CSV table of C-alpha atoms and ligand atoms in Angstrom, one decimal:
chain,number,residue,atom,x,y,z
A,1,UNK,CA,0.0,0.0,0.0
A,2,UNK,CA,1.4,3.6,-0.8
A,3,UNK,CA,2.0,5.9,2.0
A,4,UNK,CA,-1.2,7.8,1.1
A,5,UNK,CA,-3.4,4.9,0.9
A,6,UNK,CA,-2.1,3.9,4.4
A,7,UNK,CA,-3.1,7.4,5.6
A,8,UNK,CA,-6.5,7.5,4.3
A,9,UNK,CA,-6.9,3.8,5.3
A,10,UNK,CA,-6.1,4.8,9.1
A,11,UNK,CA,-8.8,7.6,9.0
A,12,UNK,CA,-11.5,5.3,7.6
A,13,UNK,CA,-10.5,2.4,10.2
A,14,UNK,CA,-10.6,4.7,13.2
A,15,UNK,CA,-13.8,6.8,11.9
A,16,UNK,CA,-15.5,3.7,11.4
A,17,UNK,CA,-14.3,2.5,14.8
A,18,UNK,CA,-12.7,-0.6,13.6
A,19,UNK,CA,-10.4,-1.2,16.7
A,20,UNK,CA,-8.3,-4.2,16.0
A,21,UNK,CA,-7.7,-3.1,12.3
A,22,UNK,CA,-6.8,0.5,13.4
A,23,UNK,CA,-4.2,-0.7,15.7
A,24,UNK,CA,-2.8,-3.3,13.5
A,25,UNK,CA,-2.3,-0.6,10.8
A,26,UNK,CA,-0.8,1.8,13.2
A,27,UNK,CA,1.9,-1.1,14.1
A,28,UNK,CA,2.5,-1.9,10.8
A,29,UNK,CA,3.3,1.8,10.0
A,30,UNK,CA,5.7,2.1,12.7
A,31,UNK,CA,7.2,-0.9,11.8
A,32,UNK,CA,7.6,0.4,8.2
A,33,UNK,CA,9.5,3.5,9.7
A,34,UNK,CA,6.5,5.9,9.5
A,35,UNK,CA,6.8,9.2,11.6
A,36,UNK,CA,5.0,8.5,14.7
A,37,UNK,CA,3.9,12.4,14.7
A,38,UNK,CA,2.1,11.7,11.1
A,39,UNK,CA,0.2,9.0,12.8
A,40,UNK,CA,-1.1,10.8,15.6
A,41,UNK,CA,-2.1,13.6,13.1
A,42,UNK,CA,-3.7,11.0,11.0
A,43,UNK,CA,-5.8,9.9,14.3
A,44,UNK,CA,-6.8,13.6,14.9
A,45,UNK,CA,-8.4,14.0,11.3
A,46,UNK,CA,-10.0,10.8,12.4
A,47,UNK,CA,-11.7,12.0,15.8
A,48,UNK,CA,-12.6,15.2,13.8
A,49,UNK,CA,-15.0,12.8,11.6
A,50,UNK,CA,-16.3,10.8,14.6
A,51,UNK,CA,-17.3,14.3,15.9
A,52,UNK,CA,-18.9,15.2,12.7
A,53,UNK,CA,-20.8,12.0,12.4
A,54,UNK,CA,-21.9,12.3,16.3
A,55,UNK,CA,-23.0,15.9,15.3
A,56,UNK,CA,-25.1,14.5,12.3
A,57,UNK,CA,-26.6,11.9,14.7
A,58,UNK,CA,-25.1,9.1,12.9
A,59,UNK,CA,-23.2,8.3,16.2
A,60,UNK,CA,-23.8,8.4,19.6
A,61,UNK,CA,-22.3,9.0,22.8
A,62,UNK,CA,-20.9,5.5,22.9
A,63,UNK,CA,-19.0,6.1,19.7
A,64,UNK,CA,-17.3,9.2,21.2
A,65,UNK,CA,-16.0,6.9,24.1
A,66,UNK,CA,-15.0,4.1,21.8
A,67,UNK,CA,-13.2,6.7,19.3
A,68,UNK,CA,-11.3,8.3,22.6
A,69,UNK,CA,-10.4,4.8,23.7
A,70,UNK,CA,-8.8,3.9,20.3
A,71,UNK,CA,-6.9,7.1,20.1
A,72,UNK,CA,-5.7,6.4,23.9
A,73,UNK,CA,-4.3,2.8,22.7
A,74,UNK,CA,-2.7,4.3,19.6
A,75,UNK,CA,-1.0,6.7,21.8
A,76,UNK,CA,0.4,3.9,23.9
A,77,UNK,CA,1.7,2.5,20.8
A,78,UNK,CA,3.3,5.6,19.2
A,79,UNK,CA,4.6,7.5,22.8
A,80,UNK,CA,7.4,5.3,23.3
A,81,UNK,CA,8.7,6.1,19.8
A,82,UNK,CA,8.1,9.6,20.0
A,83,UNK,CA,9.8,10.0,23.3
A,84,UNK,CA,13.2,8.4,21.7
A,85,UNK,CA,13.0,10.4,18.7
A,86,UNK,CA,12.5,14.0,20.3
A,87,UNK,CA,14.7,15.4,22.8
A,88,UNK,CA,15.3,18.8,23.9
A,89,UNK,CA,16.6,21.2,26.7
A,90,UNK,CA,14.1,23.8,27.6
A,91,UNK,CA,13.9,24.5,31.2
A,92,UNK,CA,10.6,26.3,31.4
A,93,UNK,CA,7.5,25.3,33.5
A,94,UNK,CA,4.1,24.9,32.2
A,95,UNK,CA,1.1,24.9,34.1
A,96,UNK,CA,-1.6,23.0,32.2
A,97,UNK,CA,-5.3,21.8,32.6
A,98,UNK,CA,-8.7,21.2,31.2
A,99,UNK,CA,-10.9,23.8,32.4
A,100,UNK,CA,-14.0,23.4,34.8
A,101,UNK,CA,-16.9,21.6,33.1
A,102,UNK,CA,-14.9,19.8,30.5
A,103,UNK,CA,-13.6,16.4,30.6
A,104,UNK,CA,-11.7,16.2,27.4
A,105,UNK,CA,-7.9,15.3,28.0
A,106,UNK,CA,-6.7,13.6,24.5
A,107,UNK,CA,-5.4,16.8,23.2
A,108,UNK,CA,-4.1,18.1,26.6
A,109,UNK,CA,-2.4,14.9,27.4
A,110,UNK,CA,-0.7,15.1,23.6
A,111,UNK,CA,0.5,18.5,24.5
A,112,UNK,CA,2.1,17.2,27.8
A,113,UNK,CA,3.7,14.7,26.0
A,114,UNK,CA,5.2,16.8,23.4
A,115,UNK,CA,6.3,19.6,25.9
A,116,UNK,CA,8.1,17.1,27.9
A,117,UNK,CA,9.7,15.3,25.1
A,118,UNK,CA,11.1,19.1,24.2
A,119,UNK,CA,12.3,19.3,27.8
A,120,UNK,CA,9.7,21.4,29.3
A,121,UNK,CA,8.1,20.6,32.9
A,122,UNK,CA,4.7,20.1,32.8
A,123,UNK,CA,2.3,20.6,35.9
A,124,UNK,CA,-0.9,18.8,35.0
A,125,UNK,CA,-4.0,19.4,36.8
A,126,UNK,CA,-5.9,17.1,35.0
A,127,UNK,CA,-9.5,17.8,33.7
A,128,UNK,CA,-12.7,19.9,35.1
A,129,UNK,CA,-10.3,22.0,36.7
A,130,UNK,CA,-11.8,25.1,38.7
A,131,UNK,CA,-10.5,28.5,38.1
A,132,UNK,CA,-9.6,28.8,42.0
A,133,UNK,CA,-7.2,25.7,41.6
A,134,UNK,CA,-5.4,27.1,38.6
A,135,UNK,CA,-4.6,30.5,40.8
A,136,UNK,CA,-3.7,28.5,43.8
A,137,UNK,CA,-1.3,26.2,41.8
A,138,UNK,CA,-0.4,29.3,39.7
A,139,UNK,CA,0.8,31.1,43.0
A,140,UNK,CA,2.3,27.9,44.2
A,141,UNK,CA,4.3,27.0,41.1
A,142,UNK,CA,5.1,30.3,39.7
A,143,UNK,CA,5.3,28.8,36.0
A,144,UNK,CA,6.4,30.6,32.8
A,145,UNK,CA,3.5,29.8,31.0
A,146,UNK,CA,-0.1,28.4,31.8
A,147,UNK,CA,-2.2,26.6,29.3
A,148,UNK,CA,-5.9,25.9,29.4
A,149,UNK,CA,-7.3,23.5,27.5
A,150,UNK,CA,-11.1,23.1,26.4
A,151,UNK,CA,-13.2,21.7,23.5
A,152,UNK,CA,-16.8,22.6,24.5
A,153,UNK,CA,-18.4,25.8,23.4
A,154,UNK,CA,-19.5,26.1,27.5
A,155,UNK,CA,-15.7,25.9,28.2
A,156,UNK,CA,-15.3,29.4,26.9
A,157,UNK,CA,-17.1,30.8,29.9
A,158,UNK,CA,-14.8,28.4,32.4
A,159,UNK,CA,-11.7,29.9,30.4
A,160,UNK,CA,-12.9,33.5,30.7
A,161,UNK,CA,-13.6,33.0,34.5
A,162,UNK,CA,-10.2,31.3,34.8
A,163,UNK,CA,-8.1,34.3,33.0
A,164,UNK,CA,-10.2,36.9,35.0
A,165,UNK,CA,-9.2,35.3,38.2
A,166,UNK,CA,-5.5,34.8,37.2
A,167,UNK,CA,-5.2,38.6,36.3
A,168,UNK,CA,-6.9,39.8,39.5
A,169,UNK,CA,-4.4,41.8,41.5
A,170,UNK,CA,-3.2,39.6,44.4
A,171,UNK,CA,-1.7,41.6,47.4
A,172,UNK,CA,-1.2,44.5,44.7
A,173,UNK,CA,0.8,42.4,42.4
A,174,UNK,CA,-0.5,41.1,39.0
A,175,UNK,CA,0.1,37.8,38.0
A,176,UNK,CA,1.5,38.7,34.4
A,177,UNK,CA,2.2,35.1,33.4
A,178,UNK,CA,1.3,34.5,29.6
A,179,UNK,CA,-2.1,32.4,29.2
A,180,UNK,CA,-2.5,30.2,26.1
A,181,UNK,CA,-5.9,28.7,25.6
A,182,UNK,CA,-6.0,25.4,23.3
A,183,UNK,CA,-8.6,23.2,21.6
A,184,UNK,CA,-9.4,22.5,18.1
A,185,UNK,CA,-12.5,24.8,17.9
A,186,UNK,CA,-10.9,28.2,19.2
A,187,UNK,CA,-10.1,31.4,17.1
A,188,UNK,CA,-9.2,34.8,17.6
A,189,UNK,CA,-12.7,35.9,18.4
A,190,UNK,CA,-12.8,33.1,21.2
A,191,UNK,CA,-9.4,34.4,22.4
A,192,UNK,CA,-10.8,38.2,22.5
A,193,UNK,CA,-13.7,36.7,24.7
A,194,UNK,CA,-11.9,34.7,27.3
A,195,UNK,CA,-9.0,37.7,27.5
A,196,UNK,CA,-6.2,34.9,27.1
A,197,UNK,CA,-3.1,36.3,25.3
A,198,UNK,CA,-2.6,33.3,22.7
A,199,UNK,CA,-4.7,30.6,21.0
A,200,UNK,CA,-3.8,27.6,19.6
A,201,UNK,CA,-5.5,24.6,17.7
A,202,UNK,CA,-2.8,22.2,17.7
A,203,UNK,CA,-0.1,20.7,20.1
A,204,UNK,CA,3.0,21.3,18.0
A,205,UNK,CA,2.2,24.9,17.3
A,206,UNK,CA,1.6,25.0,20.9
A,207,UNK,CA,5.2,23.7,21.5
A,208,UNK,CA,6.7,26.2,19.2
A,209,UNK,CA,4.9,29.2,21.0
A,210,UNK,CA,6.2,28.2,24.4
A,211,UNK,CA,9.6,28.1,23.0
A,212,UNK,CA,9.1,31.3,21.3
A,213,UNK,CA,7.9,32.8,25.0
A,214,UNK,CA,10.7,31.6,26.6
A,215,UNK,CA,13.3,32.7,24.6
A,216,UNK,CA,11.6,36.1,24.3
A,217,UNK,CA,12.0,36.0,28.1
A,218,UNK,CA,15.4,35.3,28.2
A,219,UNK,CA,16.5,38.3,25.7
A,220,UNK,CA,14.0,40.8,27.4
B,301,B12,C1,-13.4,12.0,22.1
B,301,B12,C2,-14.3,13.0,22.3
B,301,B12,C3,-15.0,13.1,23.8
B,301,B12,C4,-14.8,11.8,24.8
B,301,B12,C5,-13.4,12.4,25.5
B,301,B12,C6,-12.3,11.1,26.0
B,301,B12,C7,-11.3,12.0,26.8
B,301,B12,N1,-10.7,11.4,27.6
B,301,B12,O1,-10.8,13.1,26.2
B,301,B12,C8,-15.8,11.8,25.6
B,301,B12,C9,-16.7,10.7,25.3
B,301,B12,C10,-15.6,11.7,27.1
B,301,B12,C11,-16.6,13.1,25.3
B,301,B12,C12,-17.7,13.8,25.8
B,301,B12,C13,-18.6,14.6,25.5
B,301,B12,N2,-18.4,15.2,24.4
B,301,B12,CO1,-17.0,15.2,23.0
B,301,B12,N3,-15.7,14.8,21.6
B,301,B12,C14,-14.7,13.8,21.4
B,301,B12,C15,-14.3,13.8,20.0
B,301,B12,C16,-14.7,12.9,18.9
B,301,B12,C17,-12.7,13.9,20.0
B,301,B12,C18,-11.9,15.0,20.9
B,301,B12,C19,-10.3,14.7,20.6
B,301,B12,O2,-10.0,14.0,21.7
B,301,B12,N4,-9.6,15.2,19.8
B,301,B12,C20,-8.5,15.0,19.5
B,301,B12,C21,-7.5,15.8,20.2
B,301,B12,C22,-5.8,15.3,20.0
B,301,B12,O3,-7.8,17.1,19.7
B,301,B12,P1,-7.9,18.3,20.7
B,301,B12,O4,-8.3,18.0,21.9
B,301,B12,O5,-8.2,19.3,19.9
B,301,B12,O6,-6.3,18.7,21.1
B,301,B12,C23,-5.3,19.2,20.3
B,301,B12,C24,-5.2,20.8,20.2
B,301,B12,O7,-6.4,21.1,20.0
B,301,B12,C25,-4.2,21.2,21.0
B,301,B12,N5,-4.6,21.5,22.5
B,301,B12,C26,-5.7,20.9,23.1
B,301,B12,N6,-5.4,21.8,24.4
B,301,B12,C27,-4.7,22.4,24.4
B,301,B12,C28,-4.0,23.3,25.3
B,301,B12,C29,-2.9,24.0,25.2
B,301,B12,C30,-2.5,24.9,26.3
B,301,B12,C31,-2.5,24.0,23.8
B,301,B12,C32,-1.2,25.0,23.7
B,301,B12,C33,-2.8,23.1,22.9
B,301,B12,C34,-3.9,22.6,23.1
B,301,B12,O8,-3.3,20.0,21.1
B,301,B12,C35,-4.0,18.6,20.8
B,301,B12,C36,-3.1,18.1,19.9
B,301,B12,O9,-2.8,18.7,18.6
B,301,B12,C37,-14.9,15.4,19.8
B,301,B12,C38,-14.9,15.7,18.2
B,301,B12,C39,-13.8,17.1,17.9
B,301,B12,N7,-14.0,17.5,16.3
B,301,B12,O10,-12.9,17.4,18.4
B,301,B12,C40,-16.0,15.6,20.6
B,301,B12,C41,-16.6,16.8,20.8
B,301,B12,C42,-15.5,18.0,21.4
B,301,B12,N8,-17.4,16.6,22.2
B,301,B12,C43,-18.4,17.2,21.9
B,301,B12,C44,-19.7,17.0,22.9
B,301,B12,C45,-20.9,17.8,22.6
B,301,B12,C46,-19.6,16.0,24.0
B,301,B12,C47,-20.3,15.7,25.4
B,301,B12,C48,-21.1,17.0,25.8
B,301,B12,C49,-21.3,14.7,24.9
B,301,B12,C50,-22.6,14.3,25.4
B,301,B12,N9,-23.8,14.5,25.2
B,301,B12,O11,-22.3,13.9,26.8
B,301,B12,C51,-19.5,15.2,26.3
B,301,B12,C52,-19.1,16.7,27.2
B,301,B12,C53,-18.4,16.0,28.6
B,301,B12,C54,-17.5,17.0,29.3
B,301,B12,N10,-18.3,17.3,30.4
B,301,B12,O12,-16.6,17.4,29.3
B,301,B12,C55,-18.8,18.1,21.1
B,301,B12,C56,-18.6,19.6,21.4
B,301,B12,C57,-19.3,20.5,20.6
B,301,B12,C58,-19.2,22.0,21.5
B,301,B12,N11,-19.2,22.9,20.4
B,301,B12,O13,-19.5,22.1,22.4
B,301,B12,C59,-17.6,17.5,20.1
B,301,B12,C60,-16.8,18.6,19.0
B,301,B12,C61,-18.3,16.6,19.0
B,301,B12,C62,-19.4,17.1,18.0
B,301,B12,N12,-18.9,17.6,16.9
B,301,B12,O14,-20.5,17.6,18.5
B,301,B12,N13,-16.3,13.5,24.1
């Protein structure tokens, strides 16, 4: 099978929730030397398709759960290879979590993996994190960057509340840590509504942004 066929075959298999065949193809592609990040990218496209089918009522919630599970299993196969291939020596600390009311964590976990591969220290607060917890951890850890993840439209209000709280003056001091929001439905308008400094829709751009922010800090 050509590389293009392999990529579209994986998209079809995951979107059709063919767990075993999808995992076999991932293993085959890894054995054939395919770039693990390309495989992750293909699976992300698949999850988007699953989401569309759910929206069109072709799929129910069980399909979202199944798709999430397949993606987790794919990550188990590719993660060790990504970890050996990437290495970096950044020293920045990033505080990260999925905002209150939202339990989607596949994207956040991907970002955590990549950031760690590039040498960042990530404090992952998990999912459904209330604004007060972000603030408490930001004050305790003093990270260089704060990342808020959220996939639901409802999450924009949680993000906004979190940013508002983080930006409140504490004992006369303002927390000026850059805040990045991430999730595949975000755009500039949402970022302005939320009051965050940056928005990102994929993990690799998130890593590049963190690298840029830290290098600016060093030179300023
Ligand atoms: C899998 C899935 C689930 C799983 C999640 C499992 C898990 N452990 O995460 C389960 C079954 C739990 C689930 C539940 C629900 N889901 Co859901 N889900 C999905 C689905 C299919 C895939 C999401 C995903 O993992 N994508 C792959 C990852 C890799 O992409 P990502 O999350 O965007 O992350 C990337 C970037 O955005 C970025 N990133 C992410 N976070 C951050 C943070 C920072 C700081 C940075 C820099 C970057 C970054 O990096 C990642 C890698 O590149 C999407 C469809 C879609 N189009 O997204 C629907 C989707 C998000 N879900 C949806 C809905 C409606 C729900 C439910 C409300 C369904 C229900 N009726 O109960 C519940 C909500 C539960 C809750 N309170 O959170 C809707 C949201 C619609 C909306 N606009 O609000 C979607 C869009 C489906 C749809 N089209 O209708 N879901």
